[in-house]
CSV table of C-alpha atoms and ligand atoms in Angstrom, one decimal:
chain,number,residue,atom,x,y,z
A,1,UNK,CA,59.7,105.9,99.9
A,2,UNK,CA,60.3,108.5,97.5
A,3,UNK,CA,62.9,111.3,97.7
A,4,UNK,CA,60.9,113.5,99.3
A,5,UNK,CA,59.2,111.9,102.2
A,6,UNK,CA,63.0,110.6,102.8
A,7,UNK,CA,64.4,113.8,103.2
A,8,UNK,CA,60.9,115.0,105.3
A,9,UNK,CA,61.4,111.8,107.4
A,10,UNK,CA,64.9,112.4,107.5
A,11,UNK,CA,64.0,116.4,108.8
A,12,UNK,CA,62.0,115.3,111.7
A,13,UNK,CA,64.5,112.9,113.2
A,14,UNK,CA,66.7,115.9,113.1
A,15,UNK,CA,69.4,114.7,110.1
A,16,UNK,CA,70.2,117.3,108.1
A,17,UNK,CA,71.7,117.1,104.5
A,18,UNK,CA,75.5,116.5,104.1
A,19,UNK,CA,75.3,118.9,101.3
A,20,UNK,CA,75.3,122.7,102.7
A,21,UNK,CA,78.7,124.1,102.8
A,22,UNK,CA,79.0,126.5,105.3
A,23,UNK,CA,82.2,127.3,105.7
A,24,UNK,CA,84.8,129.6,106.8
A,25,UNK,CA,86.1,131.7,104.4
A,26,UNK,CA,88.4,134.6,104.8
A,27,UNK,CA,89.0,135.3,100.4
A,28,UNK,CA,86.2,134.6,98.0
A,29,UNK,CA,86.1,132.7,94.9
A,30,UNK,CA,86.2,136.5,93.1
A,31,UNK,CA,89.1,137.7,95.3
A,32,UNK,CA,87.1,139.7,98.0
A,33,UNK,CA,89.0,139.8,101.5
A,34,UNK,CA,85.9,138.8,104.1
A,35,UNK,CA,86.7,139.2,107.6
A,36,UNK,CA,85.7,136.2,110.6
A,37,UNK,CA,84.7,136.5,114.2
A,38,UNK,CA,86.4,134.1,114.8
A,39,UNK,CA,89.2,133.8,112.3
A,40,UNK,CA,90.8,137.2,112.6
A,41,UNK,CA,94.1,136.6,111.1
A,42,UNK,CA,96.6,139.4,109.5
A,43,UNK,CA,98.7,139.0,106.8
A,44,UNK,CA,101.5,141.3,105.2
A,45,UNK,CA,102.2,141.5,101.6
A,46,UNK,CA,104.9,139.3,101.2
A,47,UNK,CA,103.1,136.5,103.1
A,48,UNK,CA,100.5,137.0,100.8
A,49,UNK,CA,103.4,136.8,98.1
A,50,UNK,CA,104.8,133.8,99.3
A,51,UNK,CA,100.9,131.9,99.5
A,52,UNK,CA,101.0,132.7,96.0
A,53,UNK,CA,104.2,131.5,95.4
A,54,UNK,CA,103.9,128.1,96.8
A,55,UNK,CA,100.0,127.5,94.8
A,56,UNK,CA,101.8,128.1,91.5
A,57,UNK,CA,104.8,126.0,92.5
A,58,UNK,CA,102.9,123.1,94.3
A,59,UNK,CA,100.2,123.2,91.3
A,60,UNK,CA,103.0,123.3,88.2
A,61,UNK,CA,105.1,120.0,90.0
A,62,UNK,CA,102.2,117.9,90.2
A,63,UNK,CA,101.1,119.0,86.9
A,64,UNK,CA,104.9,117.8,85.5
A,65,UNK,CA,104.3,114.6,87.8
A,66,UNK,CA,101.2,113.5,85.7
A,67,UNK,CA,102.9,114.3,82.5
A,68,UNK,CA,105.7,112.0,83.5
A,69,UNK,CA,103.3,109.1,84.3
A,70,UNK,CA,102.0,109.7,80.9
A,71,UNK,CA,104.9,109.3,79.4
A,72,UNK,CA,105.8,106.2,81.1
A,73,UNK,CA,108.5,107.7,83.7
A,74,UNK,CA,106.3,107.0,86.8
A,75,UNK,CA,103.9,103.8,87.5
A,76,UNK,CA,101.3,105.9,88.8
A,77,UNK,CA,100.6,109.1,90.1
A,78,UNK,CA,97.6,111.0,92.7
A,79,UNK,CA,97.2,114.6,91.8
A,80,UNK,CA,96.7,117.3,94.1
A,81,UNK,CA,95.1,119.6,91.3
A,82,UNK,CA,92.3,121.8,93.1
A,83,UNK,CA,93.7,121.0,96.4
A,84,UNK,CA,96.5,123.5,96.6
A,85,UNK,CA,95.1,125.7,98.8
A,86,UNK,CA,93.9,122.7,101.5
A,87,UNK,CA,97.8,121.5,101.7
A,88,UNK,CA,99.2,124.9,101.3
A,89,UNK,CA,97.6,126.7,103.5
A,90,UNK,CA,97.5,123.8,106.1
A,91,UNK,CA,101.3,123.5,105.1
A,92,UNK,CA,102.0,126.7,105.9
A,93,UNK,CA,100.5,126.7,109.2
A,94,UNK,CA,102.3,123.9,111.0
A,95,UNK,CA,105.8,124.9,112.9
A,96,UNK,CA,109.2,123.0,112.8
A,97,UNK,CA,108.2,120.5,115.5
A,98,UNK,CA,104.7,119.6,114.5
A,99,UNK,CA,104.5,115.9,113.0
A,100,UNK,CA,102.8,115.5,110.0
A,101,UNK,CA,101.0,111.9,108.9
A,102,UNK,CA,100.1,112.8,104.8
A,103,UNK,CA,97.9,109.8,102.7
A,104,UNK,CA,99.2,109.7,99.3
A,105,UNK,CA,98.2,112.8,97.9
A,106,UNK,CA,100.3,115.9,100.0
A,107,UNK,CA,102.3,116.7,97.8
A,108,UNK,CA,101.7,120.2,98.5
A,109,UNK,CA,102.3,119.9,102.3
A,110,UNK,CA,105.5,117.9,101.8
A,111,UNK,CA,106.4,120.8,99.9
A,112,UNK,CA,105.4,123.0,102.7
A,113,UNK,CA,107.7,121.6,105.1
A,114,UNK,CA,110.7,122.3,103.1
A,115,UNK,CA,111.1,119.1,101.8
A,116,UNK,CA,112.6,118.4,98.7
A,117,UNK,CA,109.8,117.4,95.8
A,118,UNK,CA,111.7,114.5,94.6
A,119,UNK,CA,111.7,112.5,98.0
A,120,UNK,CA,108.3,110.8,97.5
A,121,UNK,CA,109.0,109.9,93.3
A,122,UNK,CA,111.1,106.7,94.0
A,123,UNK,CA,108.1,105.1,95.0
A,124,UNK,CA,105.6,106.5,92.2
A,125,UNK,CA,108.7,105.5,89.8
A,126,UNK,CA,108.7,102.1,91.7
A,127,UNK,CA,112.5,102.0,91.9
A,128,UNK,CA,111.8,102.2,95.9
A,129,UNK,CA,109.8,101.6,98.6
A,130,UNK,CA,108.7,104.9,99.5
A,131,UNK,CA,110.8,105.0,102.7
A,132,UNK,CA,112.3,107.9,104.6
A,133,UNK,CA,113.0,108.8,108.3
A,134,UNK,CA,109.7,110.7,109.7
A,135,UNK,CA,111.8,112.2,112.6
A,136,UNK,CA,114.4,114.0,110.2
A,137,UNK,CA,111.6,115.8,108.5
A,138,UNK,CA,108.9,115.4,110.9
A,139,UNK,CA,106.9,114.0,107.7
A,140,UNK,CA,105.8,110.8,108.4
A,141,UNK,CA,105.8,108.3,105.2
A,142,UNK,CA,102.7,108.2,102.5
A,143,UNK,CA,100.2,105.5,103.5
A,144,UNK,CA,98.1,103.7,100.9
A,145,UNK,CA,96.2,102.0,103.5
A,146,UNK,CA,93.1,104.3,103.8
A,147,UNK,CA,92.9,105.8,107.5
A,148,UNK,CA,95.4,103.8,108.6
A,149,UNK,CA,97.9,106.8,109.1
A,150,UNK,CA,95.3,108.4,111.4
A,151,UNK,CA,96.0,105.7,114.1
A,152,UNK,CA,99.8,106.3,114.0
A,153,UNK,CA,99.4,109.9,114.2
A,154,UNK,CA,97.0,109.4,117.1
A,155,UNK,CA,99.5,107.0,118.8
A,156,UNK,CA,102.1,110.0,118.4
A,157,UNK,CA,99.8,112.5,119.4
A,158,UNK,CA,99.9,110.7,122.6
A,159,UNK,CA,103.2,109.7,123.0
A,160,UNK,CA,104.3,113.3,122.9
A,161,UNK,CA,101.6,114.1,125.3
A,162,UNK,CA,103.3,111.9,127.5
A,163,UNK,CA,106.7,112.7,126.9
A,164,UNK,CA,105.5,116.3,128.4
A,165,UNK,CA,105.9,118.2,124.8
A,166,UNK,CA,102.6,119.5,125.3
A,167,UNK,CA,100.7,122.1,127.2
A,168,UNK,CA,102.5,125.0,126.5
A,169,UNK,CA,102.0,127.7,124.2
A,170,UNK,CA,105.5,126.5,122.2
A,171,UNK,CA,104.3,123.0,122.7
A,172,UNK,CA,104.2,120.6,119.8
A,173,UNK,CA,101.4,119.2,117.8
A,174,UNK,CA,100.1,116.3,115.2
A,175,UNK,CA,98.5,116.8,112.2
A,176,UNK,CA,97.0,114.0,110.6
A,177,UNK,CA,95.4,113.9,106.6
A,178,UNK,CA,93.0,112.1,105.2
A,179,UNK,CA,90.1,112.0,102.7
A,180,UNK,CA,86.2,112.2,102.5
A,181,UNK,CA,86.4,108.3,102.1
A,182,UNK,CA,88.6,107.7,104.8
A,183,UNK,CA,86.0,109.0,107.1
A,184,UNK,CA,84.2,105.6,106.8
A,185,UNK,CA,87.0,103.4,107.6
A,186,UNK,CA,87.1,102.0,111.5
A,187,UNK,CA,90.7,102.9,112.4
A,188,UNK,CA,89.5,107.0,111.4
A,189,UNK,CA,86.6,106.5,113.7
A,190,UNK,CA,89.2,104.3,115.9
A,191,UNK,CA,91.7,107.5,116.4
A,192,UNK,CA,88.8,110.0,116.6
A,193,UNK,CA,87.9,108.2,120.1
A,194,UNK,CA,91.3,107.1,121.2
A,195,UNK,CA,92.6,111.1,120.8
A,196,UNK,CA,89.1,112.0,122.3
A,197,UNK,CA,89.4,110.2,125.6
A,198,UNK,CA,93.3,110.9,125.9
A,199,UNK,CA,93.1,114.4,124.9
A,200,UNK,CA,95.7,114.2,122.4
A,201,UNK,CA,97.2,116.8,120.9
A,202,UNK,CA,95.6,116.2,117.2
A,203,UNK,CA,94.6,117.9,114.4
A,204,UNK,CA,92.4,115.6,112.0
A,205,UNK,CA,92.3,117.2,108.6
A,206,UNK,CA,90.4,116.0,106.1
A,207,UNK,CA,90.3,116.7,102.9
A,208,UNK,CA,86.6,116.6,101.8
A,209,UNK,CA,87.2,116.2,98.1
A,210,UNK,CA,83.7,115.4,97.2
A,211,UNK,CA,85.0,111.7,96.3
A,212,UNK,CA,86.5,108.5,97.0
A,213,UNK,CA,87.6,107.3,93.6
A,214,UNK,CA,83.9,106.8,92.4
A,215,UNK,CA,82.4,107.5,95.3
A,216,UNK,CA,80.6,110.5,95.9
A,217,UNK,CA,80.2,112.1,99.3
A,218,UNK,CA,76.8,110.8,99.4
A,219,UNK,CA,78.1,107.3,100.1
A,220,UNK,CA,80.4,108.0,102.9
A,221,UNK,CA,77.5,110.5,105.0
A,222,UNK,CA,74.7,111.6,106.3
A,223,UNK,CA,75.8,114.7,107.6
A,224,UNK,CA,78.2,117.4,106.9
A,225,UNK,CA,81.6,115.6,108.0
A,226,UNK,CA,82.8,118.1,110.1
A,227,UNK,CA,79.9,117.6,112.3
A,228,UNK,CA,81.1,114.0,113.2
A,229,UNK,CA,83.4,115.4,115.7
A,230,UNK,CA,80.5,116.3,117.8
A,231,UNK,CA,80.0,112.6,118.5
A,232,UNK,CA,83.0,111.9,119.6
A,233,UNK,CA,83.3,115.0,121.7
A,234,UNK,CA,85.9,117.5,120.1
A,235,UNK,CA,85.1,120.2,118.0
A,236,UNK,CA,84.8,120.1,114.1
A,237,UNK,CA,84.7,123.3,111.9
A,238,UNK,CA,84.1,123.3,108.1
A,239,UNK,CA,86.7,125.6,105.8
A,240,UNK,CA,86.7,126.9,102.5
A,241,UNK,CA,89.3,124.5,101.2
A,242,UNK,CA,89.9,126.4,98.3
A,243,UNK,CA,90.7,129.5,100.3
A,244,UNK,CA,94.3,129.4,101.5
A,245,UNK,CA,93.4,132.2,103.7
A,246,UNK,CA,91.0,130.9,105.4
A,247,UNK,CA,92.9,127.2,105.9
A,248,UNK,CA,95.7,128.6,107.5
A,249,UNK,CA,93.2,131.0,109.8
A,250,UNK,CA,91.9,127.5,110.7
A,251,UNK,CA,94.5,125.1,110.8
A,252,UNK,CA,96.8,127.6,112.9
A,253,UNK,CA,93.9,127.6,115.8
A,254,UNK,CA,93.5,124.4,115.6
A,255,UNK,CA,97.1,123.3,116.0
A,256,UNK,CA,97.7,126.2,118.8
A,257,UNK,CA,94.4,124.5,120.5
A,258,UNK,CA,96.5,121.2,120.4
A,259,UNK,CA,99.5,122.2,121.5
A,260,UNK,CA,98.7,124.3,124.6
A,261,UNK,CA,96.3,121.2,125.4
A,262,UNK,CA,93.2,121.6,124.3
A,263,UNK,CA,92.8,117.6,122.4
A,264,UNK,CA,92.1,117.3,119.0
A,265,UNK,CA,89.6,118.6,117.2
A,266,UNK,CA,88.8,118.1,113.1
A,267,UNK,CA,89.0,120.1,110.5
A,268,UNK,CA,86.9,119.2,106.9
A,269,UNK,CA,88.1,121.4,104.1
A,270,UNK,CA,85.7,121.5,101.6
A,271,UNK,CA,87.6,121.2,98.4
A,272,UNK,CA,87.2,119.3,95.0
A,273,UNK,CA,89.4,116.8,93.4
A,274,UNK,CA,89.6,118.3,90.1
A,275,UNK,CA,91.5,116.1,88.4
A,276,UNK,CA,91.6,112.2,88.5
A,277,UNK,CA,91.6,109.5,91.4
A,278,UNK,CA,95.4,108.8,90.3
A,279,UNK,CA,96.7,108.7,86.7
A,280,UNK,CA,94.9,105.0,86.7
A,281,UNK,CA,91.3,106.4,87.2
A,282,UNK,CA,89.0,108.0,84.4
A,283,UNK,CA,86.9,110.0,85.9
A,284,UNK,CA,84.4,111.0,83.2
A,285,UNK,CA,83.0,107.8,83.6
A,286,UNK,CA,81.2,108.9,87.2
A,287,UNK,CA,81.1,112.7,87.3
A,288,UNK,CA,79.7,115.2,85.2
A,289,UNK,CA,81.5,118.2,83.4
A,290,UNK,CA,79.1,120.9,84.5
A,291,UNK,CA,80.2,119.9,88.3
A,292,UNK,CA,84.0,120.3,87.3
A,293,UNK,CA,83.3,123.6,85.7
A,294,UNK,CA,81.3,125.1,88.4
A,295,UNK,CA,84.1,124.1,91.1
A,296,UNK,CA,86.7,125.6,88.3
A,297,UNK,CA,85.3,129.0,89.3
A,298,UNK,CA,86.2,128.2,92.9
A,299,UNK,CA,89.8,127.8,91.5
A,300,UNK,CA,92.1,128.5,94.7
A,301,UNK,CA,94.7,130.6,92.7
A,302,UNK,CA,92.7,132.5,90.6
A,303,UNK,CA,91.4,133.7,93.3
A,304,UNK,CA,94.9,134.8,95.1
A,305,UNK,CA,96.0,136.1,92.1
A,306,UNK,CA,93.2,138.4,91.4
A,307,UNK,CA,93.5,139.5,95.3
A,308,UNK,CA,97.2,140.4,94.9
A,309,UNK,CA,96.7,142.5,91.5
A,310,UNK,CA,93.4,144.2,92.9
A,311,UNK,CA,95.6,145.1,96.0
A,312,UNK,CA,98.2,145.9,94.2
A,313,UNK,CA,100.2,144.2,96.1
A,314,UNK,CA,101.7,142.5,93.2
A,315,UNK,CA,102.4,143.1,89.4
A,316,UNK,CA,102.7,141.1,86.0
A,317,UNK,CA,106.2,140.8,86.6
A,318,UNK,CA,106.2,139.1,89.8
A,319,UNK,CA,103.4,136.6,87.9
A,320,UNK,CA,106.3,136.5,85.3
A,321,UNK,CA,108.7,135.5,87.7
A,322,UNK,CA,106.7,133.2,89.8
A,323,UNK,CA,105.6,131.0,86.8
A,324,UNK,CA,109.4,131.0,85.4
A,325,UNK,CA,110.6,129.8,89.1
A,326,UNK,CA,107.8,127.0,88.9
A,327,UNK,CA,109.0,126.2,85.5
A,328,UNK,CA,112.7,125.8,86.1
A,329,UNK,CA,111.6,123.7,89.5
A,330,UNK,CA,109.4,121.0,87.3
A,331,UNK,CA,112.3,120.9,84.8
A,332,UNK,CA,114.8,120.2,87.4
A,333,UNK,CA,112.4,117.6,89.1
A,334,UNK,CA,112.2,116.1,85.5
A,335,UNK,CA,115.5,115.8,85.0
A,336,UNK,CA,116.3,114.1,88.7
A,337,UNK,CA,113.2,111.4,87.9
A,338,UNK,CA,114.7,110.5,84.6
A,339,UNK,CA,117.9,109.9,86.6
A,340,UNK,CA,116.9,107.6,88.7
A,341,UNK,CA,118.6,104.6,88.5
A,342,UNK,CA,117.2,100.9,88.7
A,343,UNK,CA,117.6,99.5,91.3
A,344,UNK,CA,118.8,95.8,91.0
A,345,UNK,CA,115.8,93.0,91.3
A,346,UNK,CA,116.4,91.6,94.9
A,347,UNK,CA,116.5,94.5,96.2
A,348,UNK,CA,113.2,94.4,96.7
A,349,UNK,CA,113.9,91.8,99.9
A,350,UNK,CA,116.0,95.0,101.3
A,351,UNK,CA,114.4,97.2,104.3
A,352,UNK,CA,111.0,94.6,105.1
A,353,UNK,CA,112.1,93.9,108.3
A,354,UNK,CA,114.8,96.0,110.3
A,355,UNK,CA,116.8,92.8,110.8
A,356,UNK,CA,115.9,90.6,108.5
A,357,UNK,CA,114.1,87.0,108.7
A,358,UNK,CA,115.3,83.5,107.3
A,359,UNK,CA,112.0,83.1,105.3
A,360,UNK,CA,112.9,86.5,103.3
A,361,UNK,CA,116.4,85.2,102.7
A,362,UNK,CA,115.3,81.8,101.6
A,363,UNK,CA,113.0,84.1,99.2
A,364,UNK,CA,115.6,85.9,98.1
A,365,UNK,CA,118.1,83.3,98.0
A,366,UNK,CA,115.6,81.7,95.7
A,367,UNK,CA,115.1,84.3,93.7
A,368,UNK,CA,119.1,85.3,93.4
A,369,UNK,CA,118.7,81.9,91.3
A,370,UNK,CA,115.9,82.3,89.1
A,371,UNK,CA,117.9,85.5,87.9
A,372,UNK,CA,121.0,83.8,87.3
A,373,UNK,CA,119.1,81.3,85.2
A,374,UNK,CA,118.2,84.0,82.5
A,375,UNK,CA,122.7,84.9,82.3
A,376,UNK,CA,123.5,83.8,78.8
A,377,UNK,CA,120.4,83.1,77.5
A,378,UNK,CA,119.6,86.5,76.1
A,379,UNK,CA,117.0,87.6,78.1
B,1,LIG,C1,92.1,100.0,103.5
B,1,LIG,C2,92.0,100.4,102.1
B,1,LIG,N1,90.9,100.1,101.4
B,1,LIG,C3,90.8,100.4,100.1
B,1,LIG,C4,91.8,101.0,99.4
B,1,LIG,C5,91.7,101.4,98.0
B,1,LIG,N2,91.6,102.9,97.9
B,1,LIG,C6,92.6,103.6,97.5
B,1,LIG,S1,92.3,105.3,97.5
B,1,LIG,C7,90.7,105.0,97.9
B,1,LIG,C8,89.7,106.1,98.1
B,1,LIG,C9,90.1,107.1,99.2
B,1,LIG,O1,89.2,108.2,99.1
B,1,LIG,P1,89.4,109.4,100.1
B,1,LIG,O2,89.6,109.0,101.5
B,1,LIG,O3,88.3,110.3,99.9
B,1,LIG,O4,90.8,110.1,99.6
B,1,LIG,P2,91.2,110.8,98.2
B,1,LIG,O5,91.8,109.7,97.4
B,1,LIG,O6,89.9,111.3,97.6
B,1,LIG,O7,92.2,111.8,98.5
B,1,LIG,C10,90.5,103.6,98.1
B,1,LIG,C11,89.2,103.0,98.5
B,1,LIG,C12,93.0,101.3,100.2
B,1,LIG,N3,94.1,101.9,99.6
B,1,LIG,N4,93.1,101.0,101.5
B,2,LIG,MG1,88.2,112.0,98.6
């Protein structure tokens, strides 16, 4: 068939194209406060200081973190860059006691939740296994495994439900990330039905980045993502994920929604992954540069920044001073990676199982040996 009977084929059984973002937005791409039925949300200066403030910061950390994995410091690394204003402004909107269940890449919302930058390096560094407690800092750990976080979050979600945390208008909530690809997995569409049916107290937010590695949207959808939610019987609304505005607008409903009772519901922010998969990828082998330079007039700071000075609500100094904090931050995070020590070889058998097993020790037992086989030799 060619492309355009599909897409009149496609019309008549109702499908519409998955590429029409309609979204909320609260601050355009040219710095333009827009108002929202239903996303009337006020801000005073300094919160519109402090948005700034954590953009530039979030951005100029990752931006140090890539530099370090090209000079050999980290094994790998998954940039946030054009996302800032997805994990920010989501970030920003959660409370103390709302649980957070990041993928790889949230960086910015890690930062968000007053957690120090330098917790999730060990394990880009490899000189640990990413670990931490999730109930100190309500943050669960990164997941690799694509969508798999989505089922623990929903598992939560319903555990606090039950432990009667929920229903209340200072109620808790869950907030689970994940990506465009993600969406395709089975344990995503899993947790969408599990929270459906068990009204959990969920927010799935995903962070429609436009790809999956390679992948475009293309090959994860046939309609706008957001819309899935429909099917599974929650709401779904599509934001401007370049718009920290308009993210937090969104993701504060959402979670007050949860947490007085309301079940889940999904949030797609509509953002672009401008730079690559991880530090491994090359993207110019699968995307064009007129795509990257039509999102980089989307930019999510630019856009802040040329709010605040239109406003006047801030000046060249406080750009001044917000750029030098960022720096010293990124200097000081350098400085702490480099530090890191190296962790001795068998320590690797630590912390994969709670008590241990006899097959690890055996391994490492085995292991121990090999090692000692190299003392003296030299190497
Ligand atoms: C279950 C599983 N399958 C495959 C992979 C390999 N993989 C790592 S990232 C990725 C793409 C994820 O894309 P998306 O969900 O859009 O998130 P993004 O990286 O764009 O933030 C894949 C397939 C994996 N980590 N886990
Ligand atoms: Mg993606």
């Amino acid at each position: 068939m060619a492309k355009g009977d599909v897409a009149r084929a496609r019309a008549k059984r109702g499908i519409r194209s998955a590429a029409e973002p309609e979204f909320v937005q609260l601050l355009t791409p040219e710095g333009e406060r827009v108002d929202h039925p239903s996303y009337a949300v006020d801000f005073t200066d300094q919160e519109y200081r402090d948005l700034y403030h954590d953009l530039v910061v979030v951005r100029r950390l990752d931006a140090e973190a890539t530099a370090l994995q090209r000079q050999g410091e980290l094994g790998i690394w998954a940039s946030l860059l054009g996302q800032e204003a997805a994990q920010v402004g989501s970030g920003r909107a959660l409370r103390t006691n709302d649980m957070v269940f990041p993928t790889y890449r949230e960086h910015g919302v890690l930062y968000c939740r007053g957690i120090d930058p330098i917790m999730p390096l060990g394990l880009f560094r490899g000189v640990d296994q990413g670990g931490w407690d999730p109930n100190e800092f309500k943050f669960s750990m990164y997941t690799i495994v694509i969508g798999a976080q989505t089922l623990h979050a929903t598992g939560y979600a319903m555990g606090i439900a039950k432990d009667g945390k929920v229903g209340t208008a200072d109620g808790e909530a869950v907030i689970a990330y994940f990506g465009d690809g993600a969406t395709s997995q089975g344990d995503v569409n899993e947790a969408f039905v599990w929270s459906s049916v068990f009204n959990a107290p969920i927010v799935f937010f995903c962070q429609n980045n436009q790809y999956a590695i390679s992948e475009p949207l293309e090959r994860q959808t046939r309609v706008p993502l957001y819309q899935r939610a429909n099917g599974f019987g929650f709401p779904g609304v599509r934001v401007d994920g370049n718009d920290v505005l308009a993210v937090y607008a969104v993701t504060r409903d959402a979670l007050d929604d949860a947490r007085q009772g309301q079940g889940p519901s999904l949030i797609e922010a509509y953002t672009y992954r401008m730079g690559a998969h991880t530090t491994s990828d090359d993207p110019t082998r699968y995307r064009i540069a007129s795509e990257v330079e039509a999102w980089q007039a989307k930019d999510p700071i630019t856009r802040v920044r040329a709010f605040l000075s239109k406003q006047r609500i801030a000046d060249a100094d406080f750009f001044a001073a917000v750029d030098e904090e960022a720096r010293t931050v990124a200097v000081h995070l350098r400085e702490r990676v480099l530090d890191m020590p190296d962790p001795h070889p068998s320590k690797i058998f630590d912390n994969v199982y709670a008590e241990g097993s006899p097959l690890l020790d055996e391994q490492r037992e085995g292991f121990e040996k090999y090692m000692a086989s190299f003392e003296g030799s030299g190497h």
